[in-house]
Short mmCIF file of C-alpha atoms and ligand atoms in Angstrom, two decimals:
data_model
loop_
_atom_site.label_atom_id
_atom_site.label_comp_id
_atom_site.label_asym_id
_atom_site.label_seq_id
_atom_site.Cartn_x
_atom_site.Cartn_y
_atom_site.Cartn_z
CA UNK A 1 0.00 0.00 0.00
CA UNK A 2 1.21 3.50 -0.62
CA UNK A 3 1.98 5.23 2.63
CA UNK A 4 1.01 8.87 3.11
CA UNK A 5 3.09 11.29 1.12
CA UNK A 6 3.57 14.85 2.31
CA UNK A 7 2.13 17.32 -0.20
CA UNK A 8 4.83 18.82 -2.38
CA UNK A 9 4.04 22.19 -3.93
CA UNK A 10 6.95 21.68 -6.31
CA UNK A 11 5.23 18.96 -8.27
CA UNK A 12 6.21 20.78 -11.47
CA UNK A 13 9.92 20.19 -10.85
CA UNK A 14 9.30 16.51 -10.11
CA UNK A 15 7.46 16.14 -13.41
CA UNK A 16 10.79 16.81 -15.10
CA UNK A 17 12.97 14.77 -12.75
CA UNK A 18 12.43 11.02 -13.14
CA UNK A 19 14.95 10.04 -10.45
CA UNK A 20 13.33 12.28 -7.85
CA UNK A 21 9.86 11.07 -8.82
CA UNK A 22 10.95 7.43 -8.49
CA UNK A 23 12.34 8.30 -5.04
CA UNK A 24 8.91 9.65 -4.07
CA UNK A 25 7.35 6.40 -5.15
CA UNK A 26 9.78 4.43 -2.99
CA UNK A 27 8.72 6.58 -0.04
CA UNK A 28 5.06 6.06 -0.76
CA UNK A 29 4.93 2.38 -1.73
CA UNK A 30 6.31 -0.73 0.01
CA UNK A 31 6.17 -2.54 -3.35
CA UNK A 32 8.34 0.10 -4.95
CA UNK A 33 10.75 0.15 -2.01
CA UNK A 34 11.06 -3.63 -2.21
CA UNK A 35 11.44 -3.77 -6.00
CA UNK A 36 13.13 -0.53 -7.12
CA UNK A 37 14.21 -2.16 -10.39
CA UNK A 38 10.56 -2.59 -11.37
CA UNK A 39 9.88 1.16 -11.17
CA UNK A 40 9.08 2.84 -14.47
CA UNK A 41 8.69 6.56 -15.10
CA UNK A 42 6.50 7.66 -18.01
CA UNK A 43 5.78 11.14 -19.31
CA UNK A 44 3.03 12.41 -21.61
CA UNK A 45 2.93 15.99 -22.87
CA UNK A 46 0.11 18.47 -23.20
CA UNK A 47 -0.51 20.23 -26.50
CA UNK A 48 -1.39 23.46 -28.15
CA UNK A 49 -3.32 23.45 -31.40
CA UNK A 50 -2.04 25.88 -34.01
CA UNK A 51 -5.25 25.83 -36.03
CA UNK A 52 -8.20 23.56 -36.80
CA UNK A 53 -10.58 23.86 -33.85
CA UNK A 54 -13.52 21.48 -33.39
CA UNK A 55 -12.65 20.03 -36.79
CA UNK A 56 -11.45 16.71 -35.35
CA UNK A 57 -14.87 15.20 -34.61
CA UNK A 58 -16.05 16.57 -37.95
CA UNK A 59 -13.39 14.32 -39.55
CA UNK A 60 -11.38 17.28 -40.79
CA UNK A 61 -7.84 18.55 -40.26
CA UNK A 62 -5.99 19.65 -37.14
CA UNK A 63 -2.48 20.99 -36.57
CA UNK A 64 -1.49 20.43 -32.94
CA UNK A 65 1.95 20.61 -31.33
CA UNK A 66 2.96 18.53 -28.30
CA UNK A 67 4.63 20.83 -25.76
CA UNK A 68 7.30 20.68 -23.09
CA UNK A 69 4.74 20.75 -20.27
CA UNK A 70 3.11 17.51 -19.24
CA UNK A 71 2.38 14.82 -16.72
CA UNK A 72 4.79 12.21 -15.38
CA UNK A 73 4.08 9.10 -13.34
CA UNK A 74 6.44 6.76 -11.53
CA UNK A 75 4.80 3.37 -11.12
CA UNK A 76 5.43 -0.17 -10.01
CA UNK A 77 2.96 -2.93 -10.93
CA UNK A 78 1.22 -4.59 -7.96
CA UNK A 79 -0.34 -8.03 -7.79
CA UNK A 80 -3.53 -6.93 -6.07
CA UNK A 81 -5.30 -5.67 -9.18
CA UNK A 82 -5.63 -2.22 -7.65
CA UNK A 83 -4.70 1.23 -8.82
CA UNK A 84 -3.23 3.29 -5.99
CA UNK A 85 -2.13 6.60 -7.38
CA UNK A 86 -0.97 9.57 -5.33
CA UNK A 87 -0.84 13.16 -6.59
CA UNK A 88 2.49 14.53 -5.44
CA UNK A 89 1.16 18.06 -5.27
CA UNK A 90 -1.57 17.38 -2.73
CA UNK A 91 -0.61 13.98 -1.30
CA UNK A 92 -4.09 12.74 -2.19
CA UNK A 93 -4.37 9.06 -3.13
CA UNK A 94 -7.02 7.53 -5.40
CA UNK A 95 -7.60 3.79 -5.07
CA UNK A 96 -9.83 1.51 -7.12
CA UNK A 97 -9.91 -2.09 -8.34
CA UNK A 98 -9.06 -2.31 -12.04
CA UNK A 99 -11.78 -4.82 -12.81
CA UNK A 100 -14.44 -2.55 -11.30
CA UNK A 101 -13.44 1.13 -11.56
CA UNK A 102 -16.97 2.16 -10.59
CA UNK A 103 -18.81 5.19 -11.98
CA UNK A 104 -17.30 8.57 -12.74
CA UNK A 105 -16.81 10.71 -9.61
CA UNK A 106 -15.97 14.09 -11.14
CA UNK A 107 -12.45 13.73 -9.83
CA UNK A 108 -9.02 13.66 -11.49
CA UNK A 109 -8.90 9.90 -10.97
CA UNK A 110 -11.81 9.52 -13.42
CA UNK A 111 -9.27 9.76 -16.23
CA UNK A 112 -7.32 6.81 -14.80
CA UNK A 113 -10.48 4.79 -14.10
CA UNK A 114 -11.80 5.57 -17.59
CA UNK A 115 -8.67 4.14 -19.19
CA UNK A 116 -8.86 1.01 -16.98
CA UNK A 117 -12.47 0.64 -18.11
CA UNK A 118 -11.66 1.22 -21.81
CA UNK A 119 -8.67 -1.15 -21.71
CA UNK A 120 -10.81 -3.81 -20.04
CA UNK A 121 -13.47 -3.35 -22.70
CA UNK A 122 -10.86 -3.67 -25.46
CA UNK A 123 -9.45 -6.86 -23.91
CA UNK A 124 -6.16 -5.14 -23.11
CA UNK A 125 -5.92 -6.64 -19.61
CA UNK A 126 -5.09 -3.66 -17.38
CA UNK A 127 -2.82 -4.41 -14.41
CA UNK A 128 -2.85 -2.80 -10.99
CA UNK A 129 -0.07 -0.42 -10.01
CA UNK A 130 1.21 1.80 -7.23
CA UNK A 131 2.12 5.21 -8.57
CA UNK A 132 2.86 8.85 -7.92
CA UNK A 133 1.93 11.57 -10.37
CA UNK A 134 3.52 14.98 -10.92
CA UNK A 135 2.53 17.65 -13.41
CA UNK A 136 3.83 20.91 -14.76
CA UNK A 137 0.84 21.25 -17.06
CA UNK A 138 -1.81 23.64 -15.78
CA UNK A 139 -5.17 21.90 -15.44
CA UNK A 140 -8.33 23.23 -17.00
CA UNK A 141 -6.21 25.48 -19.20
CA UNK A 142 -7.13 23.88 -22.49
CA UNK A 143 -3.64 22.38 -22.83
CA UNK A 144 -4.93 18.79 -22.71
CA UNK A 145 -4.09 17.74 -19.18
CA UNK A 146 -6.90 15.18 -19.60
CA UNK A 147 -5.21 13.58 -22.60
CA UNK A 148 -1.83 13.58 -20.82
CA UNK A 149 -3.17 11.88 -17.67
CA UNK A 150 -5.07 9.38 -19.83
CA UNK A 151 -1.98 8.50 -21.85
CA UNK A 152 0.32 8.02 -18.84
CA UNK A 153 -2.44 5.95 -17.22
CA UNK A 154 -2.57 3.63 -20.22
CA UNK A 155 1.18 3.04 -19.97
CA UNK A 156 0.92 2.54 -16.21
CA UNK A 157 -1.96 0.07 -16.52
CA UNK A 158 0.14 -1.88 -19.05
CA UNK A 159 3.03 -2.23 -16.58
CA UNK A 160 4.98 0.87 -17.61
CA UNK A 161 7.41 -0.58 -20.18
CA UNK A 162 5.37 0.28 -23.25
CA UNK A 163 1.86 1.38 -24.15
CA UNK A 164 -0.81 -1.36 -24.14
CA UNK A 165 -1.38 -1.17 -27.88
CA UNK A 166 0.12 0.45 -30.99
CA UNK A 167 -0.01 4.26 -31.05
CA UNK A 168 -3.15 4.84 -33.15
CA UNK A 169 -4.88 2.06 -31.19
CA UNK A 170 -4.01 3.95 -28.02
CA UNK A 171 -5.52 7.13 -29.49
CA UNK A 172 -8.80 5.21 -29.77
CA UNK A 173 -8.59 3.69 -26.29
CA UNK A 174 -8.32 7.23 -24.91
CA UNK A 175 -11.21 8.39 -27.07
CA UNK A 176 -13.33 5.49 -25.85
CA UNK A 177 -12.59 6.48 -22.25
CA UNK A 178 -13.50 10.13 -22.87
CA UNK A 179 -16.64 9.37 -24.89
CA UNK A 180 -17.87 6.33 -22.95
CA UNK A 181 -16.74 6.96 -19.37
CA UNK A 182 -16.08 10.69 -18.96
CA UNK A 183 -19.03 11.67 -21.15
CA UNK A 184 -17.29 14.13 -23.48
CA UNK A 185 -17.99 13.46 -27.16
CA UNK A 186 -14.64 14.78 -28.27
CA UNK A 187 -12.41 13.87 -31.17
CA UNK A 188 -8.91 12.43 -31.33
CA UNK A 189 -6.70 15.50 -31.56
CA UNK A 190 -5.50 15.84 -27.97
CA UNK A 191 -4.37 12.29 -27.32
CA UNK A 192 -3.02 12.03 -30.87
CA UNK A 193 -0.75 15.00 -30.14
CA UNK A 194 0.25 13.65 -26.73
CA UNK A 195 1.17 10.28 -28.27
CA UNK A 196 2.61 11.29 -31.67
CA UNK A 197 4.33 14.57 -30.71
CA UNK A 198 7.68 15.27 -32.29
CA UNK A 199 10.24 17.83 -31.12
CA UNK A 200 10.47 20.80 -33.45
CA UNK A 201 7.34 19.86 -35.38
CA UNK A 202 3.62 20.47 -35.66
CA UNK A 203 1.47 17.45 -36.54
CA UNK A 204 -0.93 17.61 -39.44
CA UNK A 205 -3.65 15.01 -38.90
CA UNK A 206 -6.45 14.08 -41.24
CA UNK A 207 -9.03 12.88 -38.74
CA UNK A 208 -10.91 10.88 -41.37
CA UNK A 209 -8.10 8.79 -42.85
CA UNK A 210 -5.90 9.18 -39.74
CA UNK A 211 -2.99 9.89 -42.07
CA UNK A 212 -0.61 12.34 -40.52
CA UNK A 213 2.66 13.99 -41.17
CA UNK A 214 5.06 16.11 -39.25
CA UNK A 215 5.44 19.72 -40.33
CA UNK A 216 8.78 21.26 -39.30
CA UNK A 217 8.60 24.42 -37.23
CA UNK A 218 11.81 25.42 -38.87
CA UNK A 219 12.05 29.15 -38.22
CA UNK A 220 14.25 29.64 -35.14
CA UNK A 221 12.98 33.20 -34.87
CA UNK A 222 9.37 32.16 -34.18
CA UNK A 223 8.34 31.31 -30.61
CA UNK A 224 5.14 29.62 -29.47
CA UNK A 225 3.57 31.37 -26.50
CA UNK A 226 0.50 30.15 -24.65
CA UNK A 227 -1.37 32.75 -22.58
CA UNK A 228 -3.70 31.35 -19.93
CA UNK A 229 -6.77 33.49 -19.36
CA UNK A 230 -7.00 32.39 -15.73
CA UNK A 231 -10.65 31.61 -16.30
CA UNK A 232 -10.97 27.86 -16.03
CA UNK A 233 -12.01 26.30 -19.27
CA UNK A 234 -15.65 25.64 -18.55
CA UNK A 235 -15.64 22.62 -20.77
CA UNK A 236 -18.93 21.55 -19.34
CA UNK A 237 -19.48 18.61 -21.54
CA UNK A 238 -22.83 20.25 -22.28
CA UNK A 239 -21.52 23.23 -24.30
CA UNK A 240 -18.99 21.07 -26.14
CA UNK A 241 -21.46 18.28 -26.84
CA UNK A 242 -23.99 20.87 -28.00
CA UNK A 243 -21.53 22.11 -30.65
CA UNK A 244 -21.05 18.57 -31.80
CA UNK A 245 -24.81 17.98 -32.01
CA UNK A 246 -25.20 21.19 -34.06
CA UNK A 247 -22.54 19.97 -36.49
CA UNK A 248 -24.38 16.64 -36.75
CA UNK A 249 -27.65 18.51 -37.39
CA UNK A 250 -25.98 20.39 -40.28
CA UNK A 251 -24.80 17.09 -41.76
CA UNK A 252 -28.27 15.55 -41.46
CA UNK A 253 -29.88 18.53 -43.21
CA UNK A 254 -27.31 18.63 -46.02
CA UNK A 255 -27.52 14.86 -46.49
CA UNK A 256 -31.21 15.11 -47.38
CA UNK A 257 -30.12 16.44 -50.80
CA UNK A 258 -26.53 15.09 -50.86
CA UNK A 259 -26.87 11.65 -49.30
CA UNK A 260 -23.17 10.84 -49.65
CA UNK A 261 -22.36 13.59 -47.11
CA UNK A 262 -21.53 11.88 -43.82
CA UNK A 263 -19.58 14.64 -42.06
CA UNK A 264 -18.85 18.36 -42.46
CA UNK A 265 -15.55 17.25 -43.95
CA UNK A 266 -17.52 16.44 -47.11
CA UNK A 267 -19.08 19.89 -47.38
CA UNK A 268 -17.60 22.59 -49.62
CA UNK A 269 -18.34 26.32 -49.24
CA UNK A 270 -20.56 26.10 -52.35
CA UNK A 271 -22.59 23.22 -50.93
CA UNK A 272 -23.01 25.09 -47.69
CA UNK A 273 -24.21 28.23 -49.51
CA UNK A 274 -26.77 26.16 -51.37
CA UNK A 275 -28.01 24.39 -48.23
CA UNK A 276 -28.06 27.53 -46.11
CA UNK A 277 -31.74 28.48 -46.61
CA UNK A 278 -32.72 25.06 -45.24
CA UNK A 279 -30.53 25.31 -42.13
CA UNK A 280 -31.31 26.80 -38.76
CA UNK A 281 -29.15 29.99 -38.65
CA UNK A 282 -27.14 28.85 -35.62
CA UNK A 283 -26.51 25.44 -37.19
CA UNK A 284 -25.46 27.16 -40.43
CA UNK A 285 -23.00 29.37 -38.53
CA UNK A 286 -21.47 26.34 -36.78
CA UNK A 287 -21.11 24.54 -40.10
CA UNK A 288 -19.57 27.61 -41.73
CA UNK A 289 -16.87 27.67 -39.07
CA UNK A 290 -15.99 24.02 -39.65
CA UNK A 291 -16.03 24.17 -43.47
CA UNK A 292 -13.69 27.19 -43.59
CA UNK A 293 -11.55 26.11 -40.61
CA UNK A 294 -10.62 22.95 -42.50
CA UNK A 295 -9.49 25.06 -45.45
CA UNK A 296 -7.52 27.29 -43.08
CA UNK A 297 -5.59 24.29 -41.73
CA UNK A 298 -4.51 23.33 -45.23
CA UNK A 299 -3.55 26.95 -45.97
CA UNK A 300 -1.67 27.23 -42.67
CA UNK A 301 0.44 24.19 -43.52
CA UNK A 302 1.32 25.74 -46.89
CA UNK A 303 2.19 29.02 -45.14
CA UNK A 304 4.36 27.23 -42.57
CA UNK A 305 6.14 25.30 -45.29
CA UNK A 306 6.86 28.40 -47.33
CA UNK A 307 7.67 30.55 -44.29
CA UNK A 308 4.85 32.98 -45.10
CA UNK A 309 4.35 34.43 -41.63
CA UNK A 310 1.94 37.23 -42.64
CA UNK A 311 -0.35 34.60 -44.19
CA UNK A 312 -0.23 32.60 -40.96
CA UNK A 313 -1.15 35.73 -39.03
CA UNK A 314 -4.17 36.33 -41.28
CA UNK A 315 -5.31 32.71 -40.88
CA UNK A 316 -5.01 32.95 -37.09
CA UNK A 317 -7.11 36.15 -37.14
CA UNK A 318 -9.78 34.60 -39.38
CA UNK A 319 -9.90 31.49 -37.21
CA UNK A 320 -10.31 33.56 -34.03
CA UNK A 321 -13.09 35.67 -35.58
CA UNK A 322 -14.83 32.52 -36.76
CA UNK A 323 -14.61 30.86 -33.34
CA UNK A 324 -15.97 34.03 -31.73
CA UNK A 325 -18.73 34.94 -34.18
CA UNK A 326 -19.76 31.66 -35.80
CA UNK A 327 -18.85 28.80 -33.48
CA UNK A 328 -19.43 30.71 -30.23
CA UNK A 329 -16.54 29.25 -28.24
CA UNK A 330 -14.50 32.36 -27.42
CA UNK A 331 -15.09 34.44 -24.29
CA UNK A 332 -14.56 38.09 -23.36
CA UNK A 333 -11.37 37.01 -21.58
CA UNK A 334 -9.94 35.14 -24.58
CA UNK A 335 -10.93 38.02 -26.87
CA UNK A 336 -9.08 40.42 -24.55
CA UNK A 337 -5.94 38.26 -24.63
CA UNK A 338 -6.04 38.14 -28.43
CA UNK A 339 -6.65 41.88 -28.62
CA UNK A 340 -3.75 42.70 -26.29
CA UNK A 341 -1.41 40.36 -28.16
CA UNK A 342 -2.20 41.51 -31.67
CA UNK A 343 -1.32 45.11 -30.77
CA UNK A 344 2.26 44.12 -29.96
CA UNK A 345 4.68 44.57 -32.87
CA UNK A 346 6.29 41.21 -33.53
CA UNK A 347 3.22 39.13 -32.65
CA UNK A 348 2.48 37.21 -35.85
CA UNK A 349 -0.84 35.71 -34.83
CA UNK A 350 -3.02 35.00 -31.79
CA UNK A 351 -6.07 32.80 -31.36
CA UNK A 352 -7.73 30.67 -28.71
CA UNK A 353 -6.50 27.09 -28.68
CA UNK A 354 -8.43 23.94 -27.78
CA UNK A 355 -12.09 23.62 -26.94
CA UNK A 356 -12.61 27.29 -26.00
CA UNK A 357 -15.01 28.59 -23.33
CA UNK A 358 -11.94 29.75 -21.34
CA UNK A 359 -8.42 28.35 -21.19
CA UNK A 360 -5.52 29.54 -23.33
CA UNK A 361 -4.60 31.43 -26.45
CA UNK A 362 -1.72 30.39 -28.67
CA UNK A 363 0.50 33.11 -30.05
CA UNK A 364 3.10 32.95 -32.81
CA UNK A 365 5.68 35.53 -31.85
CA UNK A 366 8.99 36.79 -33.19
CA UNK A 367 11.40 35.73 -30.49
CA UNK A 368 12.54 39.23 -29.62
CA UNK A 369 8.91 40.31 -29.06
CA UNK A 370 8.19 37.65 -26.41
CA UNK A 371 9.17 39.92 -23.47
CA UNK A 372 6.92 42.72 -24.78
CA UNK A 373 4.02 40.31 -25.16
CA UNK A 374 4.53 38.94 -21.67
CA UNK A 375 4.72 42.42 -20.20
CA UNK A 376 1.61 43.67 -22.02
CA UNK A 377 -0.46 40.64 -21.03
CA UNK A 378 0.62 40.76 -17.38
CA UNK A 379 -0.06 44.51 -17.24
CA UNK A 380 -3.21 45.01 -19.34
CA UNK A 381 -5.16 41.79 -18.94
CA UNK A 382 -5.81 41.98 -15.16
CA UNK A 383 -7.01 45.57 -15.58
CA UNK A 384 -9.50 44.46 -18.25
CA UNK A 385 -10.77 41.29 -16.61
CA UNK A 386 -9.86 41.17 -12.90
CA UNK A 387 -8.16 37.85 -13.63
CA UNK A 388 -4.53 36.83 -13.36
CA UNK A 389 -3.06 35.52 -16.62
CA UNK A 390 -0.10 33.19 -17.03
CA UNK A 391 2.27 33.30 -19.96
CA UNK A 392 4.20 30.21 -21.07
CA UNK A 393 6.70 30.06 -23.88
CA UNK A 394 6.45 26.44 -25.03
CA UNK A 395 8.62 24.21 -27.22
CA UNK A 396 7.39 21.62 -29.68
CA UNK A 397 8.26 18.33 -28.00
CA UNK A 398 8.19 14.57 -28.36
CA UNK A 399 5.13 12.54 -27.48
CA UNK A 400 4.63 10.08 -24.61
CA UNK A 401 7.75 8.19 -23.60
CA UNK A 402 9.50 6.32 -20.85
CA UNK A 403 11.83 8.54 -18.88
CA UNK A 404 13.24 5.78 -16.66
C1 GLA B 1 -10.96 19.63 -27.05
C2 GLA B 1 -11.26 18.21 -27.53
C3 GLA B 1 -10.64 17.95 -28.90
C4 GLA B 1 -10.98 19.05 -29.90
C5 GLA B 1 -10.75 20.42 -29.30
C6 GLA B 1 -11.24 21.54 -30.19
O1 GLA B 1 -9.60 19.81 -26.81
O2 GLA B 1 -10.76 17.28 -26.60
O3 GLA B 1 -11.05 16.69 -29.37
O4 GLA B 1 -12.30 18.91 -30.36
O5 GLA B 1 -11.39 20.56 -28.03
O6 GLA B 1 -10.50 21.61 -31.35
#
């Protein structure tokens, strides 16, 4: 059994220090103390998405980047068929039997239980483990802490040496957990990025064919900066699931005249214009965002490949306006962050990243303008919103991996 572990406010440092994290596990678990050679440390990153928002479940394109902030676990398998996982930051331990994770509790451990459930359902034979978890990824910030905890959990439940299944299979195990256990009808972007991330690259994914390729972020002068609005991402499954239902309603209406249309991925701007009179105006606006956002992803890849930074900036601005006015997922706080950023010379583009409804913006910034952006956000944003922002310069990083 894990013994009590004193809360450690410096969980973020432990997330980057596999030896120290393994030492915490030895303190917390008799199994780990007795079998130090069986300890494994696994890390999974969070992500930002450069462009292509809410396109994943519409079987379109996304362009995420795995980042150098994430979640690490040190684990040792146990023979009792139990998960016993302690959060280093708070010292809190979650315990449940792997063959009966029970219902969702609205607790961080749901993401671990959901993976145990999804692995069991897929016949992937989850194993019990003792573990400690440390994170330097802010939660509820729209940087995919849920995907990161799910991915490390899958490794942990498979014994820690390797993931339980090949990488794209793991993407679907995580999706099954989110859709079937957590109750969020999301797509595959977040866990895909956390699993397939590659240092120095963005990841272009076609969510229909699941073909993907790595797009170099080759310009050393361009930094990626995430600005956290400080308003927790209110990703009430309800608002997110409602967007998804509206997209499905658009497909159903368009398919009455074009029966081969099975997702908004199949819909061109011309088809949408023709169908528009038959669509509820809100549904039409949602569909318009998706149809043009897919085109923007393709254009953004071309702009990245040719180094056309002004074009990228325009695409970011169009995407943000579309998310605000058509898809309805921005917020006054996110709009303020984008507004503050785009006034700074050297900021190439700014838009909200992830599900929306709070969370972070992603900014493409000439490296020498990063201090000015940071200063402007820290100075102007609290005055406009009464909230405290956080600014993170992030690096494109590798996906989930064993650290020890
Ligand atoms: C969340 C979901 C993803 C994706 C984004 C929006 O992060 O988990 O599947 O839909 O929102 O692009």
